[in-house]
Amino acid sequence: VIPDVPEDVRRLIRSMMAALPEKRPSDCITLEPEIEALLEGKPVSAERPLVDGEGHSGSPFRQMIEAGLPGENLTEFGIQPTCNSGENVDFAGTKGVKIILLEEIRQKGVESSLRGILSGIKGPLYATIDLDGLSPSEFPATSAAWKMKEGFSLREMEGMIELLARHPSLMSLDLCEFSPPYDRDGVCASAVASMIHRFLSIKSKEN
């Protein structure tokens, strides 16, 4: 239970939930009832399963493209070639998905690279951050950390979240792939909470 959620934060979260598209991939878990309960300071029900019988572990972004989303509307930022399926990379390339490799970003700088992408986005922006894109030495609490050789630092990630939060067309942002069983004394949970707090702090001031 979260007993004291400021009213401006409540309005912000509800407005972002309302902006989510109605049609979402089958493996995108939605927790609107749970979020609403937290906003009202009520206990969250543990009875509703997180994944129903139709859920699966396929790539939601590939599913969206197969369902009709233009591939050129999607940008993948910080991809590590050794950690992704060659077949999926080929599929993305044929559909016009813009793939920016981590090594390219390292050459230009994280902030400069992301600013360049965001400057070209005029329509609604839906951002999702896969936390296994973080360096496993700083953030080991993901299901894929064992195969990641490198990644963004926590400081770089907070900087990216700040840039996203300030983009005028941002409709929603989510953090995924956090795996508590791999956390060390709650260090990664604290890092995730810090990211969310930073994002909400910026958005609440703008609204």
Short mmCIF file of C-alpha atoms in Angstrom, two decimals:
data_model
loop_
_atom_site.label_atom_id
_atom_site.label_comp_id
_atom_site.label_asym_id
_atom_site.label_seq_id
_atom_site.Cartn_x
_atom_site.Cartn_y
_atom_site.Cartn_z
CA VAL A 1 0.00 0.00 0.00
CA ILE A 2 1.20 3.52 -0.85
CA PRO A 3 -0.62 5.74 1.68
CA ASP A 4 0.23 9.25 0.45
CA VAL A 5 0.40 9.70 -3.31
CA PRO A 6 0.37 13.45 -4.17
CA GLU A 7 -2.65 14.48 -6.21
CA ASP A 8 -0.52 15.82 -9.08
CA VAL A 9 1.26 12.47 -9.33
CA ARG A 10 -2.10 10.66 -9.29
CA ARG A 11 -3.33 12.79 -12.19
CA LEU A 12 -0.10 12.24 -14.11
CA ILE A 13 -0.16 8.44 -13.75
CA ARG A 14 -3.84 8.23 -14.68
CA SER A 15 -3.36 10.43 -17.75
CA MET A 16 -0.48 8.21 -18.93
CA MET A 17 -2.53 5.05 -18.34
CA ALA A 18 -5.36 6.56 -20.37
CA ALA A 19 -2.95 7.26 -23.23
CA LEU A 20 -1.95 3.59 -23.63
CA PRO A 21 -3.18 2.05 -26.89
CA GLU A 22 -6.20 -0.23 -26.57
CA LYS A 23 -4.64 -2.99 -28.63
CA ARG A 24 -1.49 -4.37 -27.01
CA PRO A 25 0.50 -7.57 -27.60
CA SER A 26 -0.75 -10.64 -25.76
CA ASP A 27 2.38 -10.87 -23.63
CA CYS A 28 2.20 -7.25 -22.44
CA ILE A 29 0.99 -7.57 -18.87
CA THR A 30 -1.39 -4.80 -17.86
CA LEU A 31 -1.92 -3.96 -14.21
CA GLU A 32 -4.44 -1.11 -14.36
CA PRO A 33 -6.53 -2.41 -11.40
CA GLU A 34 -3.44 -2.85 -9.27
CA ILE A 35 -2.10 0.61 -10.15
CA GLU A 36 -5.49 2.18 -9.35
CA ALA A 37 -5.50 0.40 -5.99
CA LEU A 38 -2.06 1.75 -5.15
CA LEU A 39 -3.11 5.27 -6.09
CA GLU A 40 -6.06 5.01 -3.73
CA GLY A 41 -3.92 3.65 -0.89
CA LYS A 42 -5.66 0.26 -0.99
CA PRO A 43 -4.06 -3.21 -0.76
CA VAL A 44 -3.21 -4.82 -4.09
CA SER A 45 -5.04 -8.04 -4.80
CA ALA A 46 -2.84 -11.10 -5.07
CA GLU A 47 -5.60 -13.18 -6.65
CA ARG A 48 -5.35 -12.06 -10.28
CA PRO A 49 -2.67 -13.98 -12.21
CA LEU A 50 -0.08 -11.83 -13.97
CA VAL A 51 -0.05 -13.98 -17.09
CA ASP A 52 -3.15 -15.68 -18.46
CA GLY A 53 -3.35 -18.72 -20.69
CA GLU A 54 -2.79 -16.66 -23.83
CA GLY A 55 0.44 -15.04 -22.69
CA HIS A 56 3.79 -16.16 -24.04
CA SER A 57 7.39 -15.02 -24.13
CA GLY A 58 7.57 -13.79 -27.72
CA SER A 59 8.84 -10.36 -28.61
CA PRO A 60 5.99 -7.85 -28.19
CA PHE A 61 7.59 -5.48 -30.68
CA ARG A 62 7.79 -8.11 -33.38
CA GLN A 63 4.17 -8.95 -32.69
CA MET A 64 3.17 -5.31 -33.09
CA ILE A 65 4.96 -5.11 -36.43
CA GLU A 66 3.32 -8.33 -37.58
CA ALA A 67 -0.02 -6.83 -36.50
CA GLY A 68 0.54 -3.79 -38.71
CA LEU A 69 2.75 -1.29 -36.88
CA PRO A 70 5.09 0.31 -39.47
CA GLY A 71 8.62 -0.86 -38.68
CA GLU A 72 10.04 2.58 -39.40
CA ASN A 73 8.12 3.84 -36.35
CA LEU A 74 10.31 1.74 -34.06
CA THR A 75 13.85 2.54 -32.92
CA GLU A 76 15.96 0.10 -30.90
CA PHE A 77 18.64 1.88 -28.90
CA GLY A 78 21.70 0.19 -27.44
CA ILE A 79 21.45 -3.22 -29.08
CA GLN A 80 24.27 -5.71 -28.49
CA PRO A 81 24.54 -8.04 -31.52
CA THR A 82 25.82 -11.02 -29.51
CA CYS A 83 22.74 -10.91 -27.26
CA ASN A 84 20.03 -10.93 -29.92
CA SER A 85 18.65 -13.51 -32.29
CA GLY A 86 20.08 -13.09 -35.79
CA GLU A 87 16.71 -14.01 -37.26
CA ASN A 88 14.96 -11.27 -35.27
CA VAL A 89 17.59 -8.72 -36.28
CA ASP A 90 17.12 -9.66 -39.94
CA PHE A 91 13.33 -9.39 -39.56
CA ALA A 92 13.66 -5.94 -38.02
CA GLY A 93 15.96 -4.81 -40.83
CA THR A 94 13.55 -5.90 -43.54
CA LYS A 95 10.71 -4.02 -41.82
CA GLY A 96 12.60 -0.74 -41.58
CA VAL A 97 13.27 -0.79 -37.83
CA LYS A 98 16.09 1.58 -36.89
CA ILE A 99 18.71 -0.32 -34.89
CA ILE A 100 21.39 1.65 -33.08
CA LEU A 101 24.14 -0.53 -31.69
CA LEU A 102 25.72 0.09 -28.31
CA GLU A 103 29.15 0.41 -29.91
CA GLU A 104 27.87 3.20 -32.18
CA ILE A 105 26.42 5.00 -29.17
CA ARG A 106 29.72 4.71 -27.32
CA GLN A 107 31.47 6.48 -30.20
CA LYS A 108 29.02 9.41 -30.32
CA GLY A 109 28.06 9.58 -26.65
CA VAL A 110 24.85 8.41 -25.00
CA GLU A 111 23.22 11.80 -24.52
CA SER A 112 24.13 13.06 -27.98
CA SER A 113 22.86 9.86 -29.62
CA LEU A 114 19.53 9.89 -27.81
CA ARG A 115 19.00 13.62 -28.36
CA GLY A 116 19.50 13.04 -32.08
CA ILE A 117 16.76 10.41 -32.13
CA LEU A 118 14.31 12.34 -29.98
CA SER A 119 14.71 15.51 -32.02
CA GLY A 120 13.22 13.73 -35.03
CA ILE A 121 10.11 12.46 -33.21
CA LYS A 122 7.09 14.71 -33.66
CA GLY A 123 4.20 12.28 -33.11
CA PRO A 124 3.26 10.34 -29.96
CA LEU A 125 6.24 8.66 -28.28
CA TYR A 126 5.90 5.38 -26.39
CA ALA A 127 9.17 4.42 -24.68
CA THR A 128 10.05 1.11 -23.07
CA ILE A 129 13.31 0.51 -21.21
CA ASP A 130 14.65 -3.01 -21.03
CA LEU A 131 16.72 -3.08 -17.85
CA ASP A 132 18.96 -5.87 -19.11
CA GLY A 133 20.47 -3.16 -21.30
CA LEU A 134 22.25 -2.01 -18.15
CA SER A 135 25.75 -3.19 -17.32
CA PRO A 136 25.41 -6.50 -15.43
CA SER A 137 28.20 -5.40 -13.09
CA GLU A 138 25.95 -2.57 -11.84
CA PHE A 139 22.55 -4.14 -12.36
CA PRO A 140 22.60 -7.96 -12.21
CA ALA A 141 18.90 -8.34 -11.34
CA THR A 142 17.60 -9.27 -14.79
CA SER A 143 16.80 -12.61 -16.35
CA ALA A 144 19.33 -12.01 -19.13
CA ALA A 145 22.24 -10.52 -17.17
CA TRP A 146 24.24 -13.71 -17.52
CA LYS A 147 24.62 -13.21 -21.27
CA MET A 148 25.21 -9.45 -21.33
CA LYS A 149 28.85 -8.47 -21.71
CA GLU A 150 28.37 -4.76 -21.15
CA GLY A 151 25.67 -2.13 -21.10
CA PHE A 152 24.67 1.33 -19.97
CA SER A 153 25.68 2.57 -16.53
CA LEU A 154 23.01 3.54 -14.00
CA ARG A 155 24.05 7.17 -14.37
CA GLU A 156 23.64 6.96 -18.16
CA MET A 157 20.22 5.34 -17.72
CA GLU A 158 18.99 8.08 -15.39
CA GLY A 159 20.19 10.64 -17.92
CA MET A 160 18.24 8.90 -20.69
CA ILE A 161 15.12 8.75 -18.53
CA GLU A 162 15.41 12.48 -17.90
CA LEU A 163 15.64 13.20 -21.64
CA LEU A 164 12.62 11.01 -22.31
CA ALA A 165 10.63 12.61 -19.50
CA ARG A 166 11.22 16.05 -20.96
CA HIS A 167 10.16 15.11 -24.50
CA PRO A 168 6.90 16.93 -25.29
CA SER A 169 5.39 13.97 -27.18
CA LEU A 170 6.04 11.27 -24.57
CA MET A 171 2.85 9.33 -23.89
CA SER A 172 4.17 6.53 -21.68
CA LEU A 173 7.35 4.96 -20.37
CA ASP A 174 7.79 1.54 -18.83
CA LEU A 175 10.67 -0.35 -17.21
CA CYS A 176 10.82 -4.09 -17.78
CA GLU A 177 13.03 -7.12 -17.12
CA PHE A 178 13.67 -6.42 -13.42
CA SER A 179 14.08 -9.80 -11.69
CA PRO A 180 14.05 -9.51 -7.85
CA PRO A 181 15.48 -13.02 -7.24
CA TYR A 182 18.77 -11.84 -8.76
CA ASP A 183 18.89 -8.65 -6.70
CA ARG A 184 21.65 -8.13 -4.13
CA ASP A 185 20.29 -6.77 -0.85
CA GLY A 186 17.70 -4.67 -2.68
CA VAL A 187 20.31 -2.55 -4.46
CA CYS A 188 18.69 -2.95 -7.88
CA ALA A 189 15.19 -2.39 -6.50
CA SER A 190 16.42 0.89 -5.04
CA ALA A 191 17.90 1.83 -8.42
CA VAL A 192 14.59 1.15 -10.18
CA ALA A 193 12.70 3.17 -7.56
CA SER A 194 15.15 6.04 -8.12
CA MET A 195 14.52 5.94 -11.88
CA ILE A 196 10.75 6.02 -11.40
CA HIS A 197 11.00 8.80 -8.83
CA ARG A 198 13.17 10.88 -11.16
CA PHE A 199 10.75 10.41 -14.04
CA LEU A 200 7.65 11.28 -12.02
CA SER A 201 9.34 14.27 -10.43
CA ILE A 202 10.10 15.77 -13.84
CA LYS A 203 6.66 15.01 -15.30
CA SER A 204 4.75 16.30 -12.27
CA LYS A 205 6.55 19.65 -12.50
CA GLU A 206 5.64 19.94 -16.17
CA ASN A 207 1.97 19.26 -15.48
#
